[in-house]
Tab-separated table of C-alpha atoms in Angstrom:
chain	number	residue	atom	x	y	z
A	13	MET	CA	-45.347	51.603	-2.436
A	14	ARG	CA	-47.956	48.853	-2.176
A	15	ALA	CA	-47.279	47.871	-5.783
A	16	LEU	CA	-43.559	47.611	-5.043
A	17	LEU	CA	-44.153	45.437	-1.996
A	18	TYR	CA	-46.521	43.284	-4.049
A	19	ARG	CA	-43.861	42.737	-6.708
A	20	LEU	CA	-41.152	42.060	-4.149
A	21	SER	CA	-43.390	39.490	-2.445
A	22	TRP	CA	-43.913	37.651	-5.726
A	23	LEU	CA	-40.180	37.861	-6.425
A	24	ALA	CA	-39.410	36.360	-3.014
A	25	LEU	CA	-41.976	33.593	-3.531
A	26	GLY	CA	-40.510	32.843	-6.954
A	27	ALA	CA	-36.988	32.648	-5.500
A	28	LEU	CA	-38.217	30.385	-2.702
A	29	ALA	CA	-39.999	28.142	-5.209
A	30	ALA	CA	-36.812	27.933	-7.306
A	31	LEU	CA	-34.780	26.980	-4.233
A	32	LEU	CA	-37.303	24.282	-3.312
A	33	VAL	CA	-37.158	22.858	-6.843
A	34	LEU	CA	-33.335	22.836	-6.740
A	35	GLU	CA	-33.409	21.191	-3.312
A	36	CYS	CA	-35.650	18.422	-4.651
A	37	ILE	CA	-33.383	17.908	-7.653
A	38	PHE	CA	-30.179	17.749	-5.597
A	39	ARG	CA	-31.754	15.266	-3.200
A	40	LEU	CA	-31.852	12.844	-6.139
A	41	LEU	CA	-28.149	13.385	-6.953
A	42	PRO	CA	-25.005	12.033	-5.205
A	43	VAL	CA	-24.217	15.293	-3.433
A	44	SER	CA	-21.726	15.061	-0.574
A	45	LEU	CA	-23.535	13.981	2.589
A	46	TRP	CA	-21.598	14.722	5.750
A	47	THR	CA	-21.926	13.209	9.144
A	48	PHE	CA	-21.244	15.181	12.322
A	49	ARG	CA	-18.584	14.899	14.957
A	50	THR	CA	-19.391	12.915	18.035
A	51	GLY	CA	-20.862	14.876	20.911
A	52	GLN	CA	-18.440	13.059	23.257
A	53	MET	CA	-15.677	15.642	23.046
A	54	GLU	CA	-13.677	13.913	25.772
A	55	ARG	CA	-13.379	10.880	23.455
A	56	TRP	CA	-12.647	12.720	20.215
A	57	PRO	CA	-10.873	11.859	17.933
A	58	LEU	CA	-10.895	8.181	19.013
A	59	GLN	CA	-14.667	8.508	18.704
A	60	GLY	CA	-14.675	10.398	15.424
A	61	TYR	CA	-17.987	11.111	13.749
A	62	GLU	CA	-21.376	10.101	15.090
A	63	ALA	CA	-21.602	6.315	15.093
A	64	ARG	CA	-23.420	4.315	12.405
A	65	ARG	CA	-24.357	7.302	10.244
A	66	PRO	CA	-24.486	7.173	6.421
A	67	TYR	CA	-22.244	9.415	4.326
A	68	THR	CA	-21.733	10.182	0.640
A	69	TYR	CA	-18.554	11.529	-0.896
A	70	SER	CA	-18.384	13.285	-4.255
A	71	ARG	CA	-16.105	15.984	-5.579
A	72	THR	CA	-16.429	19.082	-7.781
A	73	TRP	CA	-19.535	20.438	-9.504
A	74	GLU	CA	-19.637	17.250	-11.595
A	75	MET	CA	-19.978	15.098	-8.448
A	76	LEU	CA	-17.053	12.864	-9.412
A	77	ASN	CA	-15.505	9.920	-7.518
A	78	ILE	CA	-18.712	8.955	-5.707
A	79	HIS	CA	-18.459	6.816	-2.567
A	80	HIS	CA	-21.138	5.830	-0.070
A	81	GLY	CA	-20.743	4.246	3.341
A	82	THR	CA	-21.679	4.214	7.010
A	83	THR	CA	-19.503	5.114	9.970
A	84	ASN	CA	-18.810	2.275	12.386
A	85	ASN	CA	-19.409	2.082	16.134
A	86	TYR	CA	-16.439	4.382	16.787
A	87	GLY	CA	-17.548	6.867	14.143
A	88	HIS	CA	-14.748	6.012	11.721
A	89	ILE	CA	-14.781	5.032	8.066
A	90	ALA	CA	-14.610	1.253	8.252
A	91	PRO	CA	-17.044	-1.537	7.243
A	92	PHE	CA	-16.632	-3.364	10.547
A	93	GLU	CA	-16.890	-2.621	14.268
A	94	TYR	CA	-13.898	-1.754	16.435
A	95	ARG	CA	-13.521	-3.687	19.683
A	96	ALA	CA	-11.935	-2.486	22.907
A	97	GLY	CA	-8.866	-4.425	23.999
A	98	SER	CA	-8.533	-6.162	20.624
A	99	HIS	CA	-4.770	-5.458	20.161
A	100	PRO	CA	-4.984	-4.165	16.563
A	101	VAL	CA	-2.586	-2.250	14.375
A	102	ILE	CA	-3.855	1.338	14.456
A	103	ALA	CA	-3.323	3.704	11.526
A	104	LEU	CA	-3.275	7.424	12.329
A	105	GLY	CA	-3.433	10.372	9.949
A	106	ASP	CA	-5.594	13.140	8.600
A	107	SER	CA	-8.059	13.030	5.673
A	108	TYR	CA	-5.606	10.858	3.715
A	109	VAL	CA	-6.067	8.039	6.228
A	110	GLU	CA	-9.750	8.843	6.756
A	111	SER	CA	-9.975	8.353	2.975
A	112	LEU	CA	-13.580	9.203	2.182
A	113	MET	CA	-12.578	9.357	-1.490
A	114	ASN	CA	-11.637	5.660	-1.682
A	115	ALA	CA	-13.350	2.335	-1.199
A	116	TYR	CA	-12.221	0.793	2.103
A	117	GLU	CA	-10.417	-2.094	0.395
A	118	ASP	CA	-8.327	0.475	-1.496
A	119	THR	CA	-7.112	2.297	1.627
A	120	MET	CA	-3.773	1.794	3.334
A	121	GLN	CA	-5.425	0.156	6.340
A	122	GLY	CA	-7.577	-2.027	4.103
A	123	GLN	CA	-4.623	-3.208	2.021
A	124	LEU	CA	-2.430	-3.713	5.096
A	125	GLY	CA	-5.171	-5.798	6.718
A	126	GLU	CA	-5.388	-7.880	3.540
A	127	ARG	CA	-1.650	-8.506	3.670
A	128	LEU	CA	-1.989	-9.615	7.276
A	129	GLY	CA	-4.846	-11.981	6.428
A	130	SER	CA	-7.604	-10.141	8.331
A	131	ARG	CA	-9.067	-6.736	7.524
A	132	GLU	CA	-10.192	-6.422	11.147
A	133	SER	CA	-6.587	-6.530	12.316
A	134	VAL	CA	-6.015	-2.891	11.288
A	135	TYR	CA	-8.073	0.026	12.628
A	136	GLY	CA	-8.012	3.263	10.654
A	137	LEU	CA	-8.238	6.272	12.979
A	138	GLY	CA	-7.911	9.085	10.452
A	139	PHE	CA	-9.860	12.325	10.599
A	140	SER	CA	-9.739	15.400	8.388
A	141	GLY	CA	-7.566	18.226	9.687
A	142	LEU	CA	-5.615	16.327	12.355
A	143	SER	CA	-2.053	17.331	13.211
A	144	ALA	CA	0.742	15.821	15.300
A	145	ALA	CA	-0.936	17.132	18.467
A	146	ASP	CA	-4.131	15.255	17.598
A	147	TYR	CA	-2.110	12.115	16.835
A	148	LEU	CA	-0.736	12.213	20.371
A	149	ALA	CA	-4.205	12.823	21.837
A	150	ILE	CA	-5.740	9.918	19.918
A	151	SER	CA	-2.748	7.729	20.831
A	152	ARG	CA	-3.453	8.215	24.527
A	153	LEU	CA	-7.107	7.271	24.086
A	154	ALA	CA	-6.402	4.344	21.756
A	155	GLY	CA	-3.535	3.061	23.890
A	156	ALA	CA	-5.770	2.803	26.934
A	157	GLU	CA	-8.882	1.459	25.172
A	158	LEU	CA	-7.691	-0.618	22.205
A	159	ALA	CA	-4.302	-1.826	23.539
A	160	PRO	CA	-2.637	-1.757	20.080
A	161	ARG	CA	0.274	-4.035	19.184
A	162	ALA	CA	1.576	-1.736	16.432
A	163	VAL	CA	1.020	1.785	15.138
A	164	VAL	CA	1.324	3.334	11.669
A	165	ILE	CA	1.378	7.138	11.519
A	166	VAL	CA	1.386	8.979	8.213
A	167	ILE	CA	3.043	12.388	8.504
A	168	PHE	CA	1.774	14.901	5.950
A	169	ASN	CA	2.770	18.406	4.994
A	170	GLY	CA	1.641	20.746	7.782
A	171	ASP	CA	1.255	18.150	10.543
A	172	LEU	CA	4.060	19.694	12.603
A	173	SER	CA	3.438	23.396	12.015
A	174	GLU	CA	-0.334	23.054	12.514
A	175	SER	CA	0.221	21.318	15.839
A	176	LEU	CA	1.304	24.691	17.257
A	177	LEU	CA	-1.861	26.467	16.107
A	178	ALA	CA	-4.827	26.753	18.475
A	179	ARG	CA	-7.466	25.825	15.872
A	180	GLN	CA	-11.088	25.424	16.842
A	181	GLY	CA	-12.025	21.783	17.225
A	182	TYR	CA	-8.475	20.429	17.401
A	183	TYR	CA	-5.657	19.797	19.852
A	184	HIS	CA	-2.470	21.823	19.835
A	185	PHE	CA	0.838	21.895	21.677
A	186	GLU	CA	0.981	24.818	24.088
A	187	PRO	CA	4.590	25.728	25.004
A	188	GLN	CA	5.544	25.458	28.655
A	189	GLY	CA	9.150	26.441	28.891
A	190	TYR	CA	11.138	23.853	26.946
A	191	THR	CA	8.314	21.325	26.900
A	192	PHE	CA	4.622	21.386	25.911
A	193	ARG	CA	1.115	20.833	27.187
A	194	LEU	CA	-1.556	19.178	25.039
A	195	VAL	CA	-4.611	21.454	24.860
A	196	TYR	CA	-7.979	21.082	23.109
A	197	ARG	CA	-9.776	24.165	21.799
A	198	PRO	CA	-13.552	23.499	21.652
A	199	LEU	CA	-15.184	23.503	18.238
A	200	ASP	CA	-18.020	25.834	19.214
A	201	ASP	CA	-18.789	27.924	22.246
A	202	ASP	CA	-22.424	28.449	21.267
A	203	GLN	CA	-25.106	25.736	21.318
A	204	SER	CA	-27.255	27.738	18.892
A	205	THR	CA	-24.413	27.782	16.378
A	206	ARG	CA	-24.124	23.992	16.527
A	207	GLU	CA	-27.870	23.565	16.036
A	208	LEU	CA	-27.937	26.004	13.121
A	209	ARG	CA	-24.980	24.220	11.528
A	210	ARG	CA	-26.764	20.881	11.821
A	211	MET	CA	-30.037	22.254	10.446
A	212	VAL	CA	-28.491	23.987	7.434
A	213	ARG	CA	-26.264	21.040	6.564
A	214	GLY	CA	-29.396	18.947	6.146
A	215	SER	CA	-29.995	20.735	2.840
A	216	SER	CA	-28.716	18.965	-0.290
A	217	LEU	CA	-28.495	22.293	-2.107
A	218	TYR	CA	-26.370	23.723	0.685
A	219	ARG	CA	-24.082	20.678	0.680
A	220	TYR	CA	-23.592	20.984	-3.057
A	221	VAL	CA	-22.731	24.693	-2.918
A	222	PHE	CA	-20.500	24.526	0.138
A	223	GLY	CA	-19.176	20.968	-0.268
A	224	ASN	CA	-18.873	20.143	-3.940
A	225	LEU	CA	-18.236	23.729	-5.038
A	226	GLY	CA	-15.829	24.382	-2.166
A	227	PHE	CA	-17.414	27.257	-0.260
A	228	SER	CA	-17.062	27.208	3.533
A	229	PHE	CA	-20.041	27.595	5.848
A	230	ASP	CA	-17.650	27.808	8.809
A	231	SER	CA	-16.249	31.058	7.435
A	232	VAL	CA	-19.617	32.701	8.138
A	233	PHE	CA	-19.188	32.003	11.852
A	234	LYS	CA	-15.528	33.019	11.862
A	235	LEU	CA	-16.262	36.596	10.823
A	236	GLY	CA	-14.828	38.774	13.540
A	237	ARG	CA	-12.904	35.857	15.051
A	238	THR	CA	-9.186	35.213	14.795
A	239	GLU	CA	-7.279	32.001	15.276
A	240	GLN	CA	-4.867	32.115	18.171
A	241	ALA	CA	-1.311	32.254	16.939
A	242	PRO	CA	1.248	29.897	18.476
A	243	ARG	CA	3.282	31.455	21.243
A	244	PRO	CA	6.993	31.494	20.397
A	245	LEU	CA	9.142	29.191	22.479
A	246	ALA	CA	12.285	31.229	22.390
A	247	ALA	CA	14.676	32.823	19.972
A	248	GLY	CA	15.476	30.492	17.079
A	249	GLY	CA	12.434	30.830	14.883
A	250	GLU	CA	9.701	28.594	13.584
A	251	ALA	CA	11.995	25.731	12.601
A	252	ASP	CA	13.373	25.534	16.133
A	253	SER	CA	9.837	25.398	17.561
A	254	GLN	CA	8.950	22.565	15.212
A	255	ARG	CA	12.092	20.622	16.134
A	256	ARG	CA	11.085	20.891	19.794
A	257	VAL	CA	7.619	19.649	18.869
A	258	ILE	CA	9.260	16.662	17.198
A	259	ASP	CA	11.327	15.876	20.300
A	260	TYR	CA	8.273	16.073	22.568
A	261	PHE	CA	6.027	14.102	20.221
A	262	LEU	CA	8.530	11.264	19.772
A	263	ALA	CA	9.260	11.087	23.502
A	264	GLU	CA	5.578	10.910	24.470
A	265	LEU	CA	4.273	8.596	21.759
A	266	PRO	CA	5.503	5.217	23.110
A	267	ARG	CA	4.114	6.046	26.559
A	268	ALA	CA	0.808	7.157	25.065
A	269	THR	CA	0.280	4.055	22.919
A	270	GLY	CA	1.972	1.501	25.162
A	271	VAL	CA	3.860	0.357	22.057
A	272	SER	CA	7.645	0.152	21.749
A	273	PRO	CA	9.306	2.360	19.090
A	274	GLN	CA	10.227	-0.612	16.871
A	275	CYS	CA	6.502	-1.347	16.448
A	276	ILE	CA	5.638	2.272	15.585
A	277	ALA	CA	6.067	3.038	11.882
A	278	PHE	CA	6.224	6.550	10.458
A	279	LEU	CA	5.469	7.105	6.776
A	280	VAL	CA	6.463	10.630	5.708
A	281	ASP	CA	4.568	11.774	2.623
A	282	SER	CA	6.064	13.861	-0.184
A	283	ASP	CA	4.980	16.396	-2.790
A	284	ARG	CA	3.879	13.941	-5.457
A	285	TYR	CA	2.920	16.674	-7.921
A	286	ALA	CA	6.583	17.738	-7.925
A	287	ILE	CA	7.480	14.155	-8.884
A	288	TYR	CA	5.171	14.287	-11.897
A	289	ASN	CA	6.460	17.710	-12.940
A	290	PRO	CA	8.957	19.861	-10.986
A	291	LYS	CA	7.057	22.948	-12.131
A	292	LEU	CA	4.078	21.762	-10.077
A	293	ALA	CA	6.016	21.754	-6.795
A	294	SER	CA	4.209	23.417	-3.897
A	295	VAL	CA	5.681	25.433	-1.044
A	296	PRO	CA	5.924	23.090	1.980
A	297	ASN	CA	4.502	24.156	5.340
A	298	GLU	CA	7.633	22.893	7.073
A	299	GLN	CA	11.161	23.738	6.032
A	300	PRO	CA	13.197	20.879	4.479
A	301	GLU	CA	15.547	20.797	7.456
A	302	VAL	CA	12.569	20.161	9.776
A	303	ARG	CA	11.445	17.216	7.649
A	304	HIS	CA	15.003	15.880	7.648
A	305	TYR	CA	15.248	16.339	11.419
A	306	PHE	CA	12.053	14.329	11.943
A	307	LEU	CA	13.308	11.428	9.797
A	308	GLU	CA	16.739	11.425	11.417
A	309	ARG	CA	15.500	11.807	15.009
A	310	ALA	CA	12.816	9.124	14.687
A	311	GLN	CA	15.306	6.630	13.262
A	312	LYS	CA	17.818	7.420	15.992
A	313	LEU	CA	15.197	6.718	18.669
A	314	GLY	CA	14.421	3.303	17.198
A	315	PHE	CA	11.166	4.009	15.362
A	316	ALA	CA	10.482	2.323	12.032
A	317	VAL	CA	10.646	5.100	9.444
A	318	SER	CA	10.102	5.438	5.706
A	319	ASP	CA	10.600	8.563	3.642
A	320	LEU	CA	8.016	8.028	0.914
A	321	ASP	CA	9.602	10.534	-1.474
A	322	PRO	CA	12.265	8.197	-2.940
A	323	VAL	CA	9.759	5.326	-2.857
A	324	PHE	CA	7.220	7.290	-4.882
A	325	ARG	CA	9.918	8.565	-7.247
A	326	ALA	CA	11.231	5.084	-7.992
A	327	ARG	CA	7.743	3.715	-8.542
A	328	TYR	CA	6.758	6.604	-10.810
A	329	ALA	CA	9.941	6.254	-12.857
A	330	ARG	CA	9.091	2.582	-13.357
A	331	ASP	CA	5.326	2.676	-13.961
A	332	ARG	CA	4.471	6.327	-14.786
A	333	ALA	CA	1.260	5.862	-12.777
A	334	LYS	CA	0.043	8.579	-10.427
A	335	PHE	CA	-0.555	8.006	-6.711
A	336	ASP	CA	-3.446	10.441	-6.276
A	337	TYR	CA	-6.379	12.028	-8.079
A	338	TRP	CA	-4.230	14.497	-9.968
A	339	PRO	CA	-4.999	17.188	-11.057
A	340	SER	CA	-8.154	17.729	-8.971
A	341	ASP	CA	-7.258	16.119	-5.634
A	342	ARG	CA	-3.949	15.418	-3.876
A	343	HIS	CA	-5.389	12.610	-1.748
A	344	TRP	CA	-3.919	9.183	-2.428
A	345	ASN	CA	-5.719	6.799	-4.758
A	346	ARG	CA	-5.521	2.998	-4.489
A	347	LEU	CA	-1.941	2.956	-5.788
A	348	GLY	CA	-0.768	5.620	-3.335
A	349	HIS	CA	-2.383	3.767	-0.444
A	350	GLY	CA	-0.870	0.535	-1.749
A	351	VAL	CA	2.637	1.975	-1.662
A	352	ALA	CA	2.037	3.126	1.925
A	353	ALA	CA	0.674	-0.307	2.904
A	354	GLU	CA	3.728	-2.003	1.378
A	355	GLU	CA	6.060	0.248	3.346
A	356	ALA	CA	4.141	-0.225	6.606
A	357	TYR	CA	4.195	-3.993	6.129
A	358	ARG	CA	7.914	-4.003	5.322
A	359	LEU	CA	8.780	-1.891	8.353
A	360	LEU	CA	6.666	-3.773	10.899
A	361	PHE	CA	6.385	-7.343	9.627
A	362	GLY	CA	9.117	-7.836	7.023
A	363	GLN	CA	11.616	-10.669	7.227
A	364	GLY	CA	9.181	-12.753	9.263
A	365	ARG	CA	8.981	-10.384	12.241
A	366	ARG	CA	6.186	-11.361	14.618
A	367	GLU	CA	6.604	-9.150	17.672
A	368	CYS	CA	4.331	-6.438	16.191
A	369	LEU	CA	1.548	-8.768	15.002
A	370	PRO	CA	-1.947	-7.614	16.009
A	371	GLY	CA	-3.965	-9.691	18.456
A	372	THR	CA	-6.624	-10.713	15.934
A	373	ILE	CA	-4.064	-12.703	13.917
A	374	GLY	CA	-1.448	-13.407	16.557
A	375	PRO	CA	-0.195	-16.822	17.685
A	376	ARG	CA	-3.289	-17.388	19.860
A	377	THR	CA	-5.458	-17.593	16.732
A	378	ASN	CA	-2.959	-19.737	14.808
A	379	ALA	CA	-3.334	-17.402	11.836
A	380	ARG	CA	-0.521	-16.746	9.408
A	381	ILE	CA	0.763	-13.731	7.584
A	382	ASN	CA	-0.406	-13.626	3.984
A	383	PRO	CA	2.329	-15.579	2.124
A	384	ALA	CA	1.825	-13.462	-1.000
A	385	ALA	CA	2.581	-10.359	1.024
A	386	THR	CA	5.735	-11.941	2.443
A	387	ALA	CA	6.912	-12.902	-1.018
A	388	SER	CA	6.214	-9.382	-2.253
A	389	GLU	CA	8.206	-7.920	0.636
A	390	ARG	CA	11.234	-10.058	-0.226
A	391	ARG	CA	11.322	-8.858	-3.847
């Protein structure tokens, strides 16, 4: 028995030594380095990650597409500070708008700011995992604090259906008769869990295994837990619930942001893999009629709307260039973000429109819209 324990002790020490060696090696490599959400839950997601913290992005076991940066004062991915009351254009979305996998100048907000002549005129407020419910929550915070002049919201597959799910760490729409109530479900109920998460995520080896290789540490803490399913509104099914979400979301958004519908632009993404090859088409989270209802209803209410599917199809037919990191990552690349920036610019500022201009380049600063962008819009 003593001999067995002796051997097991040496085996454990050998395993520990191997882990320490691997940890030292991975600390020298561009492994994904995450920052943490702000502790100010009442300000999330306007205050996104912890402020002024470094991050590293890389993907797959090969650590491809490496990007480094530092979060700004609002905990978002931007190389400049956000200022309260600055009357910017705000860009809302999930990880596509957050865009850790792109250099800032390649993002939609970066390219739109360049077209407007000032990168600080557009504030990206994207965060991984957000849904339409989170967009409304961040709109209320941003409307009161930033006083935006215009809003760009990118609607992705799942944004409407996920807004009815009570996911940990996110907002959701809770049905109340025919209408809804915006509810936040806390990320963690246990302080010890948060501290353990922070401690373990300090390991480069852990970040490589669970980040680059795609395992999920959160799944360990979800054992035995279940996500709360959305409560049905009434007979009529899931599509009917999502249409009611659309009605509520569109009615509340102008009040939340303080921005008129004509200065709120919706860009509705498409299945770009299906454009490259119909055999690669994925099953959408929302039914086609729900997507159509959103486009039709938003246009009827006076919002600026672009269905990106025909835009992407026309551009791909012309250039045969992909808009994302196919086949390993569906997130937009520089070209995909550029198409979105072109559409946002056309909708909000095309034909010389000035009523939606952000405060940092408005008439009081005597700045002008980038003439190259205007010429491009006219073509």
